[in-house]
């Protein structure tokens, strides 16, 4: 079906991977020749590299480390930079990548997060930010209290796309305003002290499109609305929505096509109103 | 930077960024529009341009307050913070070559150009400070403070025609300012939450393209006009207008002292010439 | 109480539901997961979650009927009290999820919209687009994050559960686990451990399951002595999209929203599907099962699609078995609103717009009905006793199993949209029981002698060290996994034959032996995915062997377990009288088979023999008496007639046992 005539003749293709053995070691490039099969994606390429266990020069190598889980683009685990663009490895189809760049496929880890190993990065900061903005509906109890508030179809249709965010980090990787924060452990530092320092560092950095969009989601939920001010305040702190530079890469690279820039503008409006309130309603 | 300073900036980051955004429109952007349209009156005539300048200078001694309070300080605030903000981003338009990302990058590039250009432009024309010792000993010897408000067209013309590089620098600088302003309007509308949906942002984009194009045409034609203006004849017209103004008491001798030294030397001849090129003398008396 | 902690292993729907409920009850929880919990396999559930609801009630639906559909669909192999409790909790679970902000689709008036799923005639299924599992998981993930921020929950993400720690009485007092980043092996004391680690699809190589679904956590409990129930029951989903790395699910909701399954009547008709007129299309499910049509239960849809492709040679493509799943008759707007998520997946991975072209699909391994054996305390009304520490407890005291990795609720075949319900339900329902267990304990696990935990840790450290030290160049774990997958898929999926099964048992045994010589291509001590994968592969074998043995021994057809050699054929008689006579014999045979086989297999791992010891456990069918599943069988009417006469006679014989549904 997707056997394009240009690629059916291919026997192998080149894959170049930017590897790094540990956070402290230097990055290096490694080349692999992978046997072509129809309907491959980056995951199946990495699986082949792992099972082969050697690079194109015949050197025995450890398998490339990478994150993945669902392989159908709903879990958000396998984000990496493929041919210079951030995307999910599972939905990056080889036939299409080879059309884009026939000579080789280049894989590198996301550049905005600390590298753990090879293509695995540490995306804790995303989840830290979700805590910071209280991205949840604060119900009183999990006991049976009957159904939730009635909602119009329109409300659901506005909320649903936002709730599809899988925290993959593509929007952050492509954002020119979102910069990498890497905190390294000091000698003899305890887990708690290290984590505290890490959190403080995260709090100074840009919160990012995904988190702003979650604020919009929960501020429009009938129950979530009750804490709207707190959430808006959270995105007006240091590293908040004001850092956005409207490059709008987030919305362009989002694999779920979430209207992130609409969320940012709506949150911007809420922040404008909240800012005025804070000055004049005191 | 002391930690107290950084925490002040951090605590008020939202407010400061929003003020940065606001000053881009008011007063800096708005002033730029007035400035560019005032410049463009040269397309009509030397008189109209001179009278527009007279209009501005009727503020007298209050002008310095207006200049610094409403123009220079907000401009410096916007410019200095802007430079800091530029350094806090990592533009990536080649990897993600989307229109809006290119504009993000250009917004920063034009910001830097505008920063350098305006700094030089104010020095070149205005001199930054009115103090005589500064003008005489520093600004003018360095080729600055070339503009004289009572000989507006002729001095501006001279300044523009002094070397061929000047109009080129002005074209680059002014276009950078215009782009920065027009695109800034669009991003500002998102930042403040005026246009939220992609459709609305698209419509707003047409608005900013319209504003940018209009300002671009207005400013480029003014630059062209200043490079073409006959400074000698313009000087004559200006002297004629000055006399009328002196007669009617709109200005006094003291104010005229602010004219440039070069202009003084030609005063005598100019005032006696007939001014046969004066097309619309009736416009002269600042209504 | 304050020093007590519960360890929840697995952060999918069940694990998160248990965590948040425990936290609400004031219990401190450690939550351990291979992946950040938001990336758990629950996100892959697409179609929806079932409950009886106001709309279906108007048409005569009740929770009892939901129970009935569940056990009938499951071919009566599940204990009925847990299934009853779940059905009755259905509406409460959905109300809670609604309150937690799940973006369920809405009707014009703003009520929750429902769709119909397989195995029922009612529109019971609430849904959020076609990504219901994702939406439900996120709602629970958010609540757990809330408790994490409040300090009640500590997450251990990127940690691999290695084994439960048992004290000298065999009571579970903690876990050993490994940090997948630093590779540190550590013991965690816990006053109760809840395992919620999902299914074991990766035993089959490729399946619709995520890469984390190796079954290794359940297998590690099993190898530590926990019993494993109904291993042979694996659901093969009728509609998946084959891929090189994974078989991607195409939700049952595609059929629930009107999707039709067909093949061209002419084998491998070269025309494009649009050019094939209606009379030349074979809508085989609709023709063979007029009542349920495309929404027959999954095991039946799967077998029919398999039959059409393999036996009848009607596959759409010659070299690749597949049939059409057609949505093109439904409007684009409606498809986008209700199925957008899954259609986007198809479009992205196949490069074809399913709104324009029928999809090409084929069955794939999807769900493990079986799992760790778990207990329950039956209540007087035939449900479960709320708050009992016995509910969901495995055969190891203090160790609980919930969600897909327990063996309850779904019997021999799971109904669509019942899994999300069972996961959330078991999580919520078991939490008070676990909290009560903690109340009753006098000694805190953390105060047990240190050598219990140190010993467990060092055992696993030596196992790890041994693996890393193996000489290079022997067996390759990835290769072995592929071979295991091929053997299992061939022998133990849609159609099972004893010769193939016994052959597979030998082959898997051989693979298991070879796996003992796996050597690693990465012997490092940092984020070594190679060693993690190898360990999980080694732990797949006990489950695979148990599954095959259970399947081999079960000489009957029940739900997803289909052995044609033991199938009960339809009636052949020409006249009605003949058929009635045949139906009597059919029913005799059915009753006989029920007596012999309506039993769950319960396996204990025998390490010495490296195989499963299987016992059989009677099923509690006290609420809904077993009856034949007659979906689409020839002569179903007559069998039904004979069967209902017999049932009525039995009812009269036992006057005390009135119909509980009234």
PDB file of C-alpha atoms in Angstrom, chain B residues 27-281:
ATOM      1  CA  UNK B  27       3.913  55.507  23.379  1.00  0.00           C
ATOM      2  CA  UNK B  28       6.785  54.166  21.276  1.00  0.00           C
ATOM      3  CA  UNK B  29       4.855  52.710  18.348  1.00  0.00           C
ATOM      4  CA  UNK B  30       2.281  55.454  18.294  1.00  0.00           C
ATOM      5  CA  UNK B  31       5.022  58.091  18.362  1.00  0.00           C
ATOM      6  CA  UNK B  32       6.741  56.331  15.476  1.00  0.00           C
ATOM      7  CA  UNK B  33       3.569  56.538  13.419  1.00  0.00           C
ATOM      8  CA  UNK B  34       3.210  60.257  14.120  1.00  0.00           C
ATOM      9  CA  UNK B  35       6.878  60.722  13.296  1.00  0.00           C
ATOM     10  CA  UNK B  36       6.655  58.830  10.019  1.00  0.00           C
ATOM     11  CA  UNK B  37       3.535  60.673   8.920  1.00  0.00           C
ATOM     12  CA  UNK B  38       5.083  63.996   9.891  1.00  0.00           C
ATOM     13  CA  UNK B  39       8.127  63.130   7.804  1.00  0.00           C
ATOM     14  CA  UNK B  40       5.880  62.296   4.915  1.00  0.00           C
ATOM     15  CA  UNK B  41       4.490  65.840   4.825  1.00  0.00           C
ATOM     16  CA  UNK B  42       7.718  66.649   2.967  1.00  0.00           C
ATOM     17  CA  UNK B  43       6.083  64.946   0.026  1.00  0.00           C
ATOM     18  CA  UNK B  44       3.624  67.778  -0.075  1.00  0.00           C
ATOM     19  CA  UNK B  45       5.933  70.705   0.534  1.00  0.00           C
ATOM     20  CA  UNK B  46       8.719  72.133   2.576  1.00  0.00           C
ATOM     21  CA  UNK B  47       6.207  74.483   4.179  1.00  0.00           C
ATOM     22  CA  UNK B  48       3.884  71.784   5.324  1.00  0.00           C
ATOM     23  CA  UNK B  49       6.766  69.835   6.837  1.00  0.00           C
ATOM     24  CA  UNK B  50       8.178  72.937   8.507  1.00  0.00           C
ATOM     25  CA  UNK B  51       4.803  73.861   9.887  1.00  0.00           C
ATOM     26  CA  UNK B  52       4.322  70.375  11.262  1.00  0.00           C
ATOM     27  CA  UNK B  53       7.626  70.746  13.076  1.00  0.00           C
ATOM     28  CA  UNK B  54       6.598  74.181  14.314  1.00  0.00           C
ATOM     29  CA  UNK B  55       3.499  72.526  15.654  1.00  0.00           C
ATOM     30  CA  UNK B  56       5.585  70.127  17.680  1.00  0.00           C
ATOM     31  CA  UNK B  57       7.908  72.808  18.893  1.00  0.00           C
ATOM     32  CA  UNK B  58       5.177  75.057  20.194  1.00  0.00           C
ATOM     33  CA  UNK B  59       5.658  73.066  23.386  1.00  0.00           C
ATOM     34  CA  UNK B  60       8.686  75.194  24.066  1.00  0.00           C
ATOM     35  CA  UNK B  61      10.621  74.214  27.180  1.00  0.00           C
ATOM     36  CA  UNK B  62       8.112  71.488  27.977  1.00  0.00           C
ATOM     37  CA  UNK B  63       9.355  69.659  24.923  1.00  0.00           C
ATOM     38  CA  UNK B  64      12.274  68.181  26.792  1.00  0.00           C
ATOM     39  CA  UNK B  65       9.909  66.636  29.307  1.00  0.00           C
ATOM     40  CA  UNK B  66       7.773  65.208  26.572  1.00  0.00           C
ATOM     41  CA  UNK B  67      10.794  63.916  24.710  1.00  0.00           C
ATOM     42  CA  UNK B  68      12.272  62.148  27.667  1.00  0.00           C
ATOM     43  CA  UNK B  69       9.106  61.205  29.516  1.00  0.00           C
ATOM     44  CA  UNK B  70       7.052  59.975  26.601  1.00  0.00           C
ATOM     45  CA  UNK B  71       9.595  59.014  24.003  1.00  0.00           C
ATOM     46  CA  UNK B  72      13.156  58.380  25.070  1.00  0.00           C
ATOM     47  CA  UNK B  73      12.599  56.673  28.414  1.00  0.00           C
ATOM     48  CA  UNK B  74       9.814  54.332  27.217  1.00  0.00           C
ATOM     49  CA  UNK B  75      11.908  53.656  24.135  1.00  0.00           C
ATOM     50  CA  UNK B  76      14.972  52.829  26.202  1.00  0.00           C
ATOM     51  CA  UNK B  77      12.845  50.668  28.502  1.00  0.00           C
ATOM     52  CA  UNK B  78      11.422  48.791  25.523  1.00  0.00           C
ATOM     53  CA  UNK B  79      14.779  48.515  23.806  1.00  0.00           C
ATOM     54  CA  UNK B  80      16.910  47.425  26.734  1.00  0.00           C
ATOM     55  CA  UNK B  81      14.423  44.832  27.982  1.00  0.00           C
ATOM     56  CA  UNK B  82      13.911  43.722  24.415  1.00  0.00           C
ATOM     57  CA  UNK B  83      17.608  43.019  24.060  1.00  0.00           C
ATOM     58  CA  UNK B  84      17.521  41.009  27.273  1.00  0.00           C
ATOM     59  CA  UNK B  85      14.534  39.032  25.991  1.00  0.00           C
ATOM     60  CA  UNK B  86      16.224  38.332  22.675  1.00  0.00           C
ATOM     61  CA  UNK B  87      19.099  36.764  24.542  1.00  0.00           C
ATOM     62  CA  UNK B  88      16.626  34.472  26.348  1.00  0.00           C
ATOM     63  CA  UNK B  89      15.440  32.722  23.189  1.00  0.00           C
ATOM     64  CA  UNK B  90      16.855  30.171  20.778  1.00  0.00           C
ATOM     65  CA  UNK B  91      15.420  30.937  17.339  1.00  0.00           C
ATOM     66  CA  UNK B  92      15.132  27.818  15.184  1.00  0.00           C
ATOM     67  CA  UNK B  93      13.557  28.916  11.900  1.00  0.00           C
ATOM     68  CA  UNK B  94      15.566  26.575   9.719  1.00  0.00           C
ATOM     69  CA  UNK B  95      14.536  23.450  11.618  1.00  0.00           C
ATOM     70  CA  UNK B  96      10.930  24.611  11.941  1.00  0.00           C
ATOM     71  CA  UNK B  97      10.444  26.867   8.972  1.00  0.00           C
ATOM     72  CA  UNK B  98       6.886  27.948   9.553  1.00  0.00           C
ATOM     73  CA  UNK B  99       5.753  31.475   8.706  1.00  0.00           C
ATOM     74  CA  UNK B 100       5.094  32.431  12.290  1.00  0.00           C
ATOM     75  CA  UNK B 101       8.465  31.112  13.383  1.00  0.00           C
ATOM     76  CA  UNK B 102      10.235  33.165  10.749  1.00  0.00           C
ATOM     77  CA  UNK B 103       8.327  36.172  11.990  1.00  0.00           C
ATOM     78  CA  UNK B 104       9.344  35.379  15.556  1.00  0.00           C
ATOM     79  CA  UNK B 105      12.949  35.382  14.393  1.00  0.00           C
ATOM     80  CA  UNK B 106      12.539  38.529  12.299  1.00  0.00           C
ATOM     81  CA  UNK B 107      10.822  40.274  15.206  1.00  0.00           C
ATOM     82  CA  UNK B 108      14.000  39.769  17.204  1.00  0.00           C
ATOM     83  CA  UNK B 109      16.334  40.597  14.326  1.00  0.00           C
ATOM     84  CA  UNK B 110      14.431  43.785  13.503  1.00  0.00           C
ATOM     85  CA  UNK B 111      14.382  44.621  17.196  1.00  0.00           C
ATOM     86  CA  UNK B 112      18.169  44.545  17.276  1.00  0.00           C
ATOM     87  CA  UNK B 113      18.429  46.555  14.065  1.00  0.00           C
ATOM     88  CA  UNK B 114      15.887  49.051  15.357  1.00  0.00           C
ATOM     89  CA  UNK B 115      17.789  49.350  18.619  1.00  0.00           C
ATOM     90  CA  UNK B 116      21.028  50.212  16.855  1.00  0.00           C
ATOM     91  CA  UNK B 117      19.345  52.345  14.240  1.00  0.00           C
ATOM     92  CA  UNK B 118      17.301  54.453  16.633  1.00  0.00           C
ATOM     93  CA  UNK B 119      20.250  55.011  18.908  1.00  0.00           C
ATOM     94  CA  UNK B 120      22.227  56.319  15.969  1.00  0.00           C
ATOM     95  CA  UNK B 121      19.290  58.103  14.333  1.00  0.00           C
ATOM     96  CA  UNK B 122      18.478  60.164  17.425  1.00  0.00           C
ATOM     97  CA  UNK B 123      22.122  61.094  17.703  1.00  0.00           C
ATOM     98  CA  UNK B 124      22.403  61.835  13.987  1.00  0.00           C
ATOM     99  CA  UNK B 125      19.399  64.106  13.788  1.00  0.00           C
ATOM    100  CA  UNK B 126      18.572  65.202  17.299  1.00  0.00           C
ATOM    101  CA  UNK B 127      21.783  64.773  19.252  1.00  0.00           C
ATOM    102  CA  UNK B 128      20.092  63.231  22.307  1.00  0.00           C
ATOM    103  CA  UNK B 129      20.688  66.290  24.555  1.00  0.00           C
ATOM    104  CA  UNK B 130      19.996  69.961  23.995  1.00  0.00           C
ATOM    105  CA  UNK B 131      22.843  71.302  26.116  1.00  0.00           C
ATOM    106  CA  UNK B 132      24.940  73.643  23.994  1.00  0.00           C
ATOM    107  CA  UNK B 133      28.325  72.354  25.224  1.00  0.00           C
ATOM    108  CA  UNK B 134      27.297  68.810  24.309  1.00  0.00           C
ATOM    109  CA  UNK B 135      26.072  69.810  20.885  1.00  0.00           C
ATOM    110  CA  UNK B 136      29.106  71.930  20.108  1.00  0.00           C
ATOM    111  CA  UNK B 137      31.834  69.749  21.508  1.00  0.00           C
ATOM    112  CA  UNK B 138      30.542  66.242  21.076  1.00  0.00           C
ATOM    113  CA  UNK B 139      27.483  65.774  18.913  1.00  0.00           C
ATOM    114  CA  UNK B 140      28.192  68.015  15.937  1.00  0.00           C
ATOM    115  CA  UNK B 141      31.882  67.171  15.576  1.00  0.00           C
ATOM    116  CA  UNK B 142      30.852  63.530  15.437  1.00  0.00           C
ATOM    117  CA  UNK B 143      28.315  64.187  12.694  1.00  0.00           C
ATOM    118  CA  UNK B 144      25.311  64.215  14.988  1.00  0.00           C
ATOM    119  CA  UNK B 145      22.555  66.672  15.877  1.00  0.00           C
ATOM    120  CA  UNK B 146      22.195  67.661  12.246  1.00  0.00           C
ATOM    121  CA  UNK B 147      18.526  68.472  12.404  1.00  0.00           C
ATOM    122  CA  UNK B 148      17.361  71.938  13.228  1.00  0.00           C
ATOM    123  CA  UNK B 149      13.656  72.289  13.911  1.00  0.00           C
ATOM    124  CA  UNK B 150      13.414  75.809  12.403  1.00  0.00           C
ATOM    125  CA  UNK B 151      15.127  74.695   9.233  1.00  0.00           C
ATOM    126  CA  UNK B 152      13.513  71.331   9.217  1.00  0.00           C
ATOM    127  CA  UNK B 153      13.550  70.262   5.593  1.00  0.00           C
ATOM    128  CA  UNK B 154      16.877  71.756   4.688  1.00  0.00           C
ATOM    129  CA  UNK B 155      18.760  70.324   7.645  1.00  0.00           C
ATOM    130  CA  UNK B 156      17.058  66.940   7.308  1.00  0.00           C
ATOM    131  CA  UNK B 157      17.825  66.977   3.619  1.00  0.00           C
ATOM    132  CA  UNK B 158      21.462  67.811   4.296  1.00  0.00           C
ATOM    133  CA  UNK B 159      21.690  65.077   6.856  1.00  0.00           C
ATOM    134  CA  UNK B 160      20.256  62.557   4.444  1.00  0.00           C
ATOM    135  CA  UNK B 161      22.387  63.684   1.556  1.00  0.00           C
ATOM    136  CA  UNK B 162      25.696  63.919   3.458  1.00  0.00           C
ATOM    137  CA  UNK B 163      26.865  60.511   2.209  1.00  0.00           C
ATOM    138  CA  UNK B 164      25.133  57.904   0.032  1.00  0.00           C
ATOM    139  CA  UNK B 165      25.266  55.401   2.884  1.00  0.00           C
ATOM    140  CA  UNK B 166      22.895  57.424   5.035  1.00  0.00           C
ATOM    141  CA  UNK B 167      19.712  56.844   3.030  1.00  0.00           C
ATOM    142  CA  UNK B 168      20.579  53.141   2.799  1.00  0.00           C
ATOM    143  CA  UNK B 169      20.981  52.916   6.551  1.00  0.00           C
ATOM    144  CA  UNK B 170      17.735  54.806   6.996  1.00  0.00           C
ATOM    145  CA  UNK B 171      15.898  52.486   4.629  1.00  0.00           C
ATOM    146  CA  UNK B 172      17.089  49.407   6.500  1.00  0.00           C
ATOM    147  CA  UNK B 173      16.481  50.958   9.900  1.00  0.00           C
ATOM    148  CA  UNK B 174      13.071  52.352   9.137  1.00  0.00           C
ATOM    149  CA  UNK B 175      11.847  49.163   7.502  1.00  0.00           C
ATOM    150  CA  UNK B 176      13.063  47.186  10.511  1.00  0.00           C
ATOM    151  CA  UNK B 177      11.122  49.533  12.789  1.00  0.00           C
ATOM    152  CA  UNK B 178       8.027  49.263  10.642  1.00  0.00           C
ATOM    153  CA  UNK B 179       8.143  45.465  10.540  1.00  0.00           C
ATOM    154  CA  UNK B 180       8.811  45.305  14.253  1.00  0.00           C
ATOM    155  CA  UNK B 181       5.847  47.545  14.945  1.00  0.00           C
ATOM    156  CA  UNK B 182       3.395  45.887  12.557  1.00  0.00           C
ATOM    157  CA  UNK B 183       4.281  42.340  13.597  1.00  0.00           C
ATOM    158  CA  UNK B 184       4.356  43.507  17.189  1.00  0.00           C
ATOM    159  CA  UNK B 185       0.740  44.588  16.859  1.00  0.00           C
ATOM    160  CA  UNK B 186      -0.165  41.046  15.837  1.00  0.00           C
ATOM    161  CA  UNK B 187       1.717  39.332  18.635  1.00  0.00           C
ATOM    162  CA  UNK B 188       0.454  41.882  21.111  1.00  0.00           C
ATOM    163  CA  UNK B 189      -3.115  40.996  20.213  1.00  0.00           C
ATOM    164  CA  UNK B 190      -2.362  37.373  21.100  1.00  0.00           C
ATOM    165  CA  UNK B 191      -0.432  38.239  24.228  1.00  0.00           C
ATOM    166  CA  UNK B 192      -3.231  40.364  25.618  1.00  0.00           C
ATOM    167  CA  UNK B 193      -5.913  37.964  24.413  1.00  0.00           C
ATOM    168  CA  UNK B 194      -7.521  40.118  21.776  1.00  0.00           C
ATOM    169  CA  UNK B 195      -7.505  37.564  18.976  1.00  0.00           C
ATOM    170  CA  UNK B 196      -7.582  33.971  20.150  1.00  0.00           C
ATOM    171  CA  UNK B 197      -8.587  31.554  17.399  1.00  0.00           C
ATOM    172  CA  UNK B 198      -6.469  30.760  14.350  1.00  0.00           C
ATOM    173  CA  UNK B 199      -9.135  32.386  12.163  1.00  0.00           C
ATOM    174  CA  UNK B 200      -9.121  35.584  14.193  1.00  0.00           C
ATOM    175  CA  UNK B 201      -5.336  35.571  14.231  1.00  0.00           C
ATOM    176  CA  UNK B 202      -5.350  35.245  10.469  1.00  0.00           C
ATOM    177  CA  UNK B 203      -7.656  38.233  10.131  1.00  0.00           C
ATOM    178  CA  UNK B 204      -5.510  40.193  12.567  1.00  0.00           C
ATOM    179  CA  UNK B 205      -2.530  39.267  10.467  1.00  0.00           C
ATOM    180  CA  UNK B 206      -4.092  41.017   7.478  1.00  0.00           C
ATOM    181  CA  UNK B 207      -4.482  44.061   9.690  1.00  0.00           C
ATOM    182  CA  UNK B 208      -0.825  44.028  10.644  1.00  0.00           C
ATOM    183  CA  UNK B 209       0.238  43.461   7.036  1.00  0.00           C
ATOM    184  CA  UNK B 210      -1.934  46.448   6.062  1.00  0.00           C
ATOM    185  CA  UNK B 211      -0.468  48.686   8.745  1.00  0.00           C
ATOM    186  CA  UNK B 212       3.053  47.562   7.881  1.00  0.00           C
ATOM    187  CA  UNK B 213       2.598  48.134   4.167  1.00  0.00           C
ATOM    188  CA  UNK B 214       1.098  51.569   4.682  1.00  0.00           C
ATOM    189  CA  UNK B 215       3.836  52.653   7.084  1.00  0.00           C
ATOM    190  CA  UNK B 216       6.449  51.150   4.803  1.00  0.00           C
ATOM    191  CA  UNK B 217       5.220  53.185   1.814  1.00  0.00           C
ATOM    192  CA  UNK B 218       4.878  56.344   3.880  1.00  0.00           C
ATOM    193  CA  UNK B 219       8.328  56.098   5.386  1.00  0.00           C
ATOM    194  CA  UNK B 220      10.172  55.052   2.240  1.00  0.00           C
ATOM    195  CA  UNK B 221       8.652  57.850   0.200  1.00  0.00           C
ATOM    196  CA  UNK B 222       9.665  60.322   2.886  1.00  0.00           C
ATOM    197  CA  UNK B 223      13.233  59.024   2.789  1.00  0.00           C
ATOM    198  CA  UNK B 224      13.203  59.319  -0.976  1.00  0.00           C
ATOM    199  CA  UNK B 225      11.849  62.862  -0.722  1.00  0.00           C
ATOM    200  CA  UNK B 226      14.530  63.910   1.747  1.00  0.00           C
ATOM    201  CA  UNK B 227      17.238  62.577  -0.509  1.00  0.00           C
ATOM    202  CA  UNK B 228      15.735  64.616  -3.338  1.00  0.00           C
ATOM    203  CA  UNK B 229      14.952  67.847  -1.513  1.00  0.00           C
ATOM    204  CA  UNK B 230      16.818  70.913  -2.708  1.00  0.00           C
ATOM    205  CA  UNK B 231      18.291  72.002   0.597  1.00  0.00           C
ATOM    206  CA  UNK B 232      19.188  75.466  -0.615  1.00  0.00           C
ATOM    207  CA  UNK B 233      15.734  76.302  -1.797  1.00  0.00           C
ATOM    208  CA  UNK B 234      14.228  74.640   1.226  1.00  0.00           C
ATOM    209  CA  UNK B 235      16.390  76.866   3.421  1.00  0.00           C
ATOM    210  CA  UNK B 236      15.063  79.920   1.693  1.00  0.00           C
ATOM    211  CA  UNK B 237      11.500  78.878   2.234  1.00  0.00           C
ATOM    212  CA  UNK B 238      12.201  78.145   5.870  1.00  0.00           C
ATOM    213  CA  UNK B 239      13.720  81.630   6.416  1.00  0.00           C
ATOM    214  CA  UNK B 240      10.665  83.120   4.831  1.00  0.00           C
ATOM    215  CA  UNK B 241       8.439  81.174   7.161  1.00  0.00           C
ATOM    216  CA  UNK B 242      10.566  82.154  10.140  1.00  0.00           C
ATOM    217  CA  UNK B 243      10.198  85.786   9.415  1.00  0.00           C
ATOM    218  CA  UNK B 244       6.477  85.452   9.244  1.00  0.00           C
ATOM    219  CA  UNK B 245       6.473  83.558  12.500  1.00  0.00           C
ATOM    220  CA  UNK B 246       8.688  86.138  14.158  1.00  0.00           C
ATOM    221  CA  UNK B 247       6.395  88.858  12.972  1.00  0.00           C
ATOM    222  CA  UNK B 248       3.330  87.164  14.274  1.00  0.00           C
ATOM    223  CA  UNK B 249       5.104  86.299  17.545  1.00  0.00           C
ATOM    224  CA  UNK B 250       4.681  82.542  17.307  1.00  0.00           C
ATOM    225  CA  UNK B 251       8.407  82.168  17.894  1.00  0.00           C
ATOM    226  CA  UNK B 252      11.110  84.410  19.313  1.00  0.00           C
ATOM    227  CA  UNK B 253      14.772  85.036  18.644  1.00  0.00           C
ATOM    228  CA  UNK B 254      15.812  83.000  21.595  1.00  0.00           C
ATOM    229  CA  UNK B 255      14.258  79.865  20.181  1.00  0.00           C
ATOM    230  CA  UNK B 256      15.979  80.453  16.894  1.00  0.00           C
ATOM    231  CA  UNK B 257      19.357  80.162  18.615  1.00  0.00           C
ATOM    232  CA  UNK B 258      18.894  76.472  18.659  1.00  0.00           C
ATOM    233  CA  UNK B 259      19.569  76.423  14.971  1.00  0.00           C
ATOM    234  CA  UNK B 260      22.734  74.799  13.796  1.00  0.00           C
ATOM    235  CA  UNK B 261      25.930  76.732  13.223  1.00  0.00           C
ATOM    236  CA  UNK B 262      25.961  75.913   9.542  1.00  0.00           C
ATOM    237  CA  UNK B 263      22.557  77.395   9.093  1.00  0.00           C
ATOM    238  CA  UNK B 264      23.606  80.686  10.681  1.00  0.00           C
ATOM    239  CA  UNK B 265      26.216  81.226   8.030  1.00  0.00           C
ATOM    240  CA  UNK B 266      23.644  81.072   5.278  1.00  0.00           C
ATOM    241  CA  UNK B 267      21.029  83.044   7.053  1.00  0.00           C
ATOM    242  CA  UNK B 268      21.908  86.333   5.513  1.00  0.00           C
ATOM    243  CA  UNK B 269      21.768  85.275   1.905  1.00  0.00           C
ATOM    244  CA  UNK B 270      18.726  83.140   2.362  1.00  0.00           C
ATOM    245  CA  UNK B 271      16.673  85.788   3.993  1.00  0.00           C
ATOM    246  CA  UNK B 272      17.257  88.182   1.132  1.00  0.00           C
ATOM    247  CA  UNK B 273      16.516  85.792  -1.685  1.00  0.00           C
ATOM    248  CA  UNK B 274      13.209  86.091  -3.419  1.00  0.00           C
ATOM    249  CA  UNK B 275      11.843  82.660  -2.775  1.00  0.00           C
ATOM    250  CA  UNK B 276      10.409  82.312  -6.273  1.00  0.00           C
ATOM    251  CA  UNK B 277      10.009  78.621  -5.687  1.00  0.00           C
ATOM    252  CA  UNK B 278       7.639  79.208  -2.818  1.00  0.00           C
ATOM    253  CA  UNK B 279       4.540  77.527  -4.179  1.00  0.00           C
ATOM    254  CA  UNK B 280       2.081  77.938  -1.389  1.00  0.00           C
ATOM    255  CA  UNK B 281       3.073  80.905   0.709  1.00  0.00           C
TER     256      UNK B 281
END
